[in-house]
Coordinates of C-alpha atoms in Angstrom, one line a residue:
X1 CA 0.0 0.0 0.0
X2 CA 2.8 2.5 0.7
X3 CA 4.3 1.5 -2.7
X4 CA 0.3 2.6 -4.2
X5 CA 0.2 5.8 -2.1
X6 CA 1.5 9.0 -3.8
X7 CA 1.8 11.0 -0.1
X8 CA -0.6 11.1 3.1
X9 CA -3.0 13.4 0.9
X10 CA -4.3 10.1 -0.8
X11 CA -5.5 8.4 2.5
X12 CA -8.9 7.5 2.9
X13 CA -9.1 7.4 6.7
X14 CA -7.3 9.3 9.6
X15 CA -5.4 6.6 10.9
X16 CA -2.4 7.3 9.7
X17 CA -2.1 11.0 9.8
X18 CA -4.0 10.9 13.8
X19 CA -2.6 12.0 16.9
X20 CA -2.3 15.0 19.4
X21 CA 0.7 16.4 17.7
X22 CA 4.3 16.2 18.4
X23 CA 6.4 17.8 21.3
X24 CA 7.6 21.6 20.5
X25 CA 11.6 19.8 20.6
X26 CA 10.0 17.5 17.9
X27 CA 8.2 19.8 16.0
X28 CA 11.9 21.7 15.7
X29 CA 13.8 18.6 15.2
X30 CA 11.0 17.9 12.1
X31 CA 11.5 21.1 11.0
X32 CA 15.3 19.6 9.8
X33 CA 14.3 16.7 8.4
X34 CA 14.7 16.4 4.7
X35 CA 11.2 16.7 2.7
X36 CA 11.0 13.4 0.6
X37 CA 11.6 11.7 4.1
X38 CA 8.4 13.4 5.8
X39 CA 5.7 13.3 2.6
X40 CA 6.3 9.3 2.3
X41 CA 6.0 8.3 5.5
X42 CA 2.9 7.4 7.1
X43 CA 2.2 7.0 10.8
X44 CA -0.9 7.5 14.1
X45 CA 1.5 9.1 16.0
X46 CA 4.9 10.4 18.0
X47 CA 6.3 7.3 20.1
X48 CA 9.5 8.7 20.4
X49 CA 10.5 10.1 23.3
X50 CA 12.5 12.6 24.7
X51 CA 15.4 11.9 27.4
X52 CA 16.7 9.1 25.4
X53 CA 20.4 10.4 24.8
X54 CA 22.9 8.0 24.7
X55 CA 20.2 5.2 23.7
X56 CA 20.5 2.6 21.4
X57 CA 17.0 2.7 19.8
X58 CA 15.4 0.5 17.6
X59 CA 12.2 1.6 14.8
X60 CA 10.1 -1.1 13.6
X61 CA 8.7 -0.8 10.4
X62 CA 10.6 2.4 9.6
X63 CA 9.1 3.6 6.3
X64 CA 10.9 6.3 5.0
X65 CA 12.8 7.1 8.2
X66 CA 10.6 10.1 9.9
X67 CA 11.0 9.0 13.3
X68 CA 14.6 7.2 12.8
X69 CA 15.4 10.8 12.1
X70 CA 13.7 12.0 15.1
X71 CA 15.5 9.7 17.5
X72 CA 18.6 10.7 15.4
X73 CA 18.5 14.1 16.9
X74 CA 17.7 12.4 20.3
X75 CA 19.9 10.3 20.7
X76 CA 22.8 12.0 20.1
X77 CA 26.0 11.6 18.2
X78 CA 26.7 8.7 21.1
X79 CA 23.5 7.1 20.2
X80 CA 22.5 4.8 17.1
X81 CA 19.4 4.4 15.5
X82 CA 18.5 1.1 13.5
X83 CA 15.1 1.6 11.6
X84 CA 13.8 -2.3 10.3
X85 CA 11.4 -2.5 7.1
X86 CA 10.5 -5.1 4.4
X87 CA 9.6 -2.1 1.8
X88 CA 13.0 -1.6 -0.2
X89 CA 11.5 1.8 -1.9
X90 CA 10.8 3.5 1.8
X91 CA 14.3 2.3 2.9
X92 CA 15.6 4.1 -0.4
X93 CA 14.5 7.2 0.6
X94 CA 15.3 6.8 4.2
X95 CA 19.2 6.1 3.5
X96 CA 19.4 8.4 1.0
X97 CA 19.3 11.3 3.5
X98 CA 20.8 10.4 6.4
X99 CA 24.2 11.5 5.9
X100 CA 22.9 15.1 4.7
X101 CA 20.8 15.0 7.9
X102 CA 23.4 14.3 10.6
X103 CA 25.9 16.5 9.0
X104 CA 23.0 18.9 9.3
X105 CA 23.7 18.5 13.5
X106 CA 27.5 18.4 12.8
X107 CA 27.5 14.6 14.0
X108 CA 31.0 13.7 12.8
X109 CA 29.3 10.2 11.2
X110 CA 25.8 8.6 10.8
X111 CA 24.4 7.3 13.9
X112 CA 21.6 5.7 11.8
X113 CA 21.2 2.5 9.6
X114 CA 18.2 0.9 7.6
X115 CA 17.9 -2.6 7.5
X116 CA 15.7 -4.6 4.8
X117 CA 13.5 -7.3 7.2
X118 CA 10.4 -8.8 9.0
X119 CA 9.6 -7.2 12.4
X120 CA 8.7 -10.4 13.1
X121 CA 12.1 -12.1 13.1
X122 CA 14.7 -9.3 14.5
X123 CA 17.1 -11.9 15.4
X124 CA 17.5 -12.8 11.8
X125 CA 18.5 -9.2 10.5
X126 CA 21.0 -9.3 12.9
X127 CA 19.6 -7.2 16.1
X128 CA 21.1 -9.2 18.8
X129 CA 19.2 -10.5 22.3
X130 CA 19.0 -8.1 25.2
X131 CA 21.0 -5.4 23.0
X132 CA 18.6 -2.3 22.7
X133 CA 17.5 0.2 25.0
X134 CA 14.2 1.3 23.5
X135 CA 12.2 -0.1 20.8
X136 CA 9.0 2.0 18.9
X137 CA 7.2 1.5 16.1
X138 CA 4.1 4.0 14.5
X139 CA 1.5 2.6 13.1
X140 CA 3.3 -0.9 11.9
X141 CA 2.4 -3.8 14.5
X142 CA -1.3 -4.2 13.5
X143 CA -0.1 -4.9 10.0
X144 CA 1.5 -8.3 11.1
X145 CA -0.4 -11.3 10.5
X146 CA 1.8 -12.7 13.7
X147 CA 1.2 -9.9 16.2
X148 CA 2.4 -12.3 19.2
X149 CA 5.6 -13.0 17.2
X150 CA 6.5 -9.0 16.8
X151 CA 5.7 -9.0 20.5
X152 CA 8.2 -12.0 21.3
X153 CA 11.0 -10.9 19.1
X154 CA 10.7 -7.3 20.9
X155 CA 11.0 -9.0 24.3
X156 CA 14.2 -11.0 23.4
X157 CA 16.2 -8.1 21.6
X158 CA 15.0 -5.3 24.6
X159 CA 18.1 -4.7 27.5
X160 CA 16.3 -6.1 30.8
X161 CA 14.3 -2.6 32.1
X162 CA 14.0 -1.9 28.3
X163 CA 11.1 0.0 26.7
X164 CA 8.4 -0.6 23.7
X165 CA 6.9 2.5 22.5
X166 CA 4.3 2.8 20.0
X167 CA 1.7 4.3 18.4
X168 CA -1.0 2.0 16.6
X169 CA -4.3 1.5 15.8
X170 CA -6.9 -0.3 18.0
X171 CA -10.3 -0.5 17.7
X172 CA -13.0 -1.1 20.6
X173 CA -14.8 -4.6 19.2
X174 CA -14.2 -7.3 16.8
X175 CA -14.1 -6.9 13.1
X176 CA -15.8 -8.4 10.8
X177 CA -13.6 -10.9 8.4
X178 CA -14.7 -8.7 5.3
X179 CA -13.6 -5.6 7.4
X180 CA -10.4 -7.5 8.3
X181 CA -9.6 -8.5 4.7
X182 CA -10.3 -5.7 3.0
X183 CA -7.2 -4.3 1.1
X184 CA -7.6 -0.6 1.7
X185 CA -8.7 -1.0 5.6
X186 CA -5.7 -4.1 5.9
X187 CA -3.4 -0.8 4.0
X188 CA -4.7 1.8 6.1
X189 CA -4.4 0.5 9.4
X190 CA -7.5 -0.6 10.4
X191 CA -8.4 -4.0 9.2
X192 CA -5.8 -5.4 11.3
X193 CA -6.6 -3.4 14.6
X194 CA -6.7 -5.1 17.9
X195 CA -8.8 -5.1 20.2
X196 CA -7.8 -3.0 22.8
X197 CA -8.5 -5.9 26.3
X198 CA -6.9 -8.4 23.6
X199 CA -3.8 -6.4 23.4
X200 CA -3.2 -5.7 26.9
X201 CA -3.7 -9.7 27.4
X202 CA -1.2 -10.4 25.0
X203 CA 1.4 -7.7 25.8
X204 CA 1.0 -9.7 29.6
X205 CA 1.7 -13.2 28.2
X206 CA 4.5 -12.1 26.5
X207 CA 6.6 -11.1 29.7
X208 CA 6.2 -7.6 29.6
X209 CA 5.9 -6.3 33.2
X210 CA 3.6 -3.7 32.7
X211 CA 1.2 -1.7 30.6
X212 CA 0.8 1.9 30.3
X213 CA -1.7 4.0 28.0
X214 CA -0.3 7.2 27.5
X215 CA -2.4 8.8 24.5
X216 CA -5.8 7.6 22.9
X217 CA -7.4 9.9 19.7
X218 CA -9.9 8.6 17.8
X219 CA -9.8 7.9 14.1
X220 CA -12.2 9.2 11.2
X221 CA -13.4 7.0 8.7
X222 CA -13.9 9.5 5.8
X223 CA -14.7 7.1 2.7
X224 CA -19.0 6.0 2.6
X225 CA -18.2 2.4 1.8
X226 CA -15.3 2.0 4.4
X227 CA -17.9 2.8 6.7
X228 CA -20.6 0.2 5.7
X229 CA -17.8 -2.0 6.1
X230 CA -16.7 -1.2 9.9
X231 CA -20.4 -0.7 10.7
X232 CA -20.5 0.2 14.8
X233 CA -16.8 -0.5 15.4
X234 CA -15.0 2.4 16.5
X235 CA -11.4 3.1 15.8
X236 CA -8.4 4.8 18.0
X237 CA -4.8 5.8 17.7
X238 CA -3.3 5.1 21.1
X239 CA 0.3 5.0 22.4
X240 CA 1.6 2.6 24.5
X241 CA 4.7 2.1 27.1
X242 CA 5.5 -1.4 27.6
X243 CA 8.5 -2.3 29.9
X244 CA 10.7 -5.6 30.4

């Protein structure tokens, strides 16, 4: 779907443009980042946060690299950034301005690399066990077909007291299988939207130690047929703190 989109103009819900709006650090640090890298990536939200310098962060699902870029001015020169994403043409675009970007905060090198994968199998693109510091992800975990597996392989590669911040899309009931299947709600972020009790059960048989809530905005479904489709169900951009 992100190959099919043109920029955020063509969506056909909210749910990937939603949220309360960024910090005013981040809304500065944004200011820097390199067009082509903000109008191809889409996203419910601003999971990164501030007071990570120092980290080593990890971005699952990194499109184009918005928020790799973000945590890029976070982190610090003595940071790193690894964004992960199966889409070869958002990676493109991420790598191809991140040395302009980080000269742009007279880093002496790139603390930031993009790494073609599954967020379902970390291990495999060569994020080690126990190795990062903090984890996000924006709008990317309800596309997996194997959300318990994302979940796992999060657990393993988080340092013990390690954090999983995210923004995604969750919706208050069950969907239908039509509504679950349907291309553009699957593309848009909605079709594959957990429910939010079913979550929070699964984010506590994973192993994470505990579960906090820390923004909820509710999504507009703008297109007449979406909306036959989702009848009732209602839909909400929420970001989460989970903690080993």
């Amino acid at each position: 779907y992100g190959e099919t989109l043109k920029g955020s103009g063509d969506l056909r819900t909210s749910a990937c443009t939603a949220s309360c709006g960024p910090s005013g650090v981040v809304k500065d640090i944004i200011k820097r980042i390199p067009e082509p890298v903000t109008s191809k990536f889409y996203g419910c939200g601003y999971p990164v946060p501030l007071g990570i310098e120092g980290k080593k962060v990890l971005d699952l699902g990194c499109g184009s690299g918005r928020d790799c870029y973000i945590a890029s001015a976070l982190v610090g020169e003595k940071g790193f950034v690894t964004g992960v994403d199966m889409t070869p043409q958002q990676l493109q675009v991420a790598r191809n301005h991140a040395e302009e970007f980080c000269k742009g905060l007279n880093y002496a090198g790139v603390n930031m690399r993009f790494v073609e994968g599954y967020i379902e199998d970390l291990v495999s693109v060569g994020i080690e066990e126990n190795s990062v510091d903090l984890v996000f992800s924006n709008c990317v975990v309800n596309l997996s077909t194997a959300k318990e597996r994302v979940l796992s392989q999060v657990h393993c590669v988080l340092r013990p007291g390690g954090e999983f911040q995210f923004s995604d899309v969750f919706a208050d009931g069950e969907l239908s299988e039509e509504a679950r299947t349907d291309k553009v709600l699957v593309g848009e972020c909605l079709g594959g939207a957990l429910e939010i009790g079913a979550f929070t059960a699964m984010a506590e048989a994973t192993g994470f130690a505990r579960t906090e809530m820390t923004e909820k905005t509710e999504i507009q479904v703008h297109d007449p047929e979406l909306k036959k489709l989702v009848g009732q169900t209602k839909f909400f951009s929420i970001t989460w703190r989970l903690f080993k």
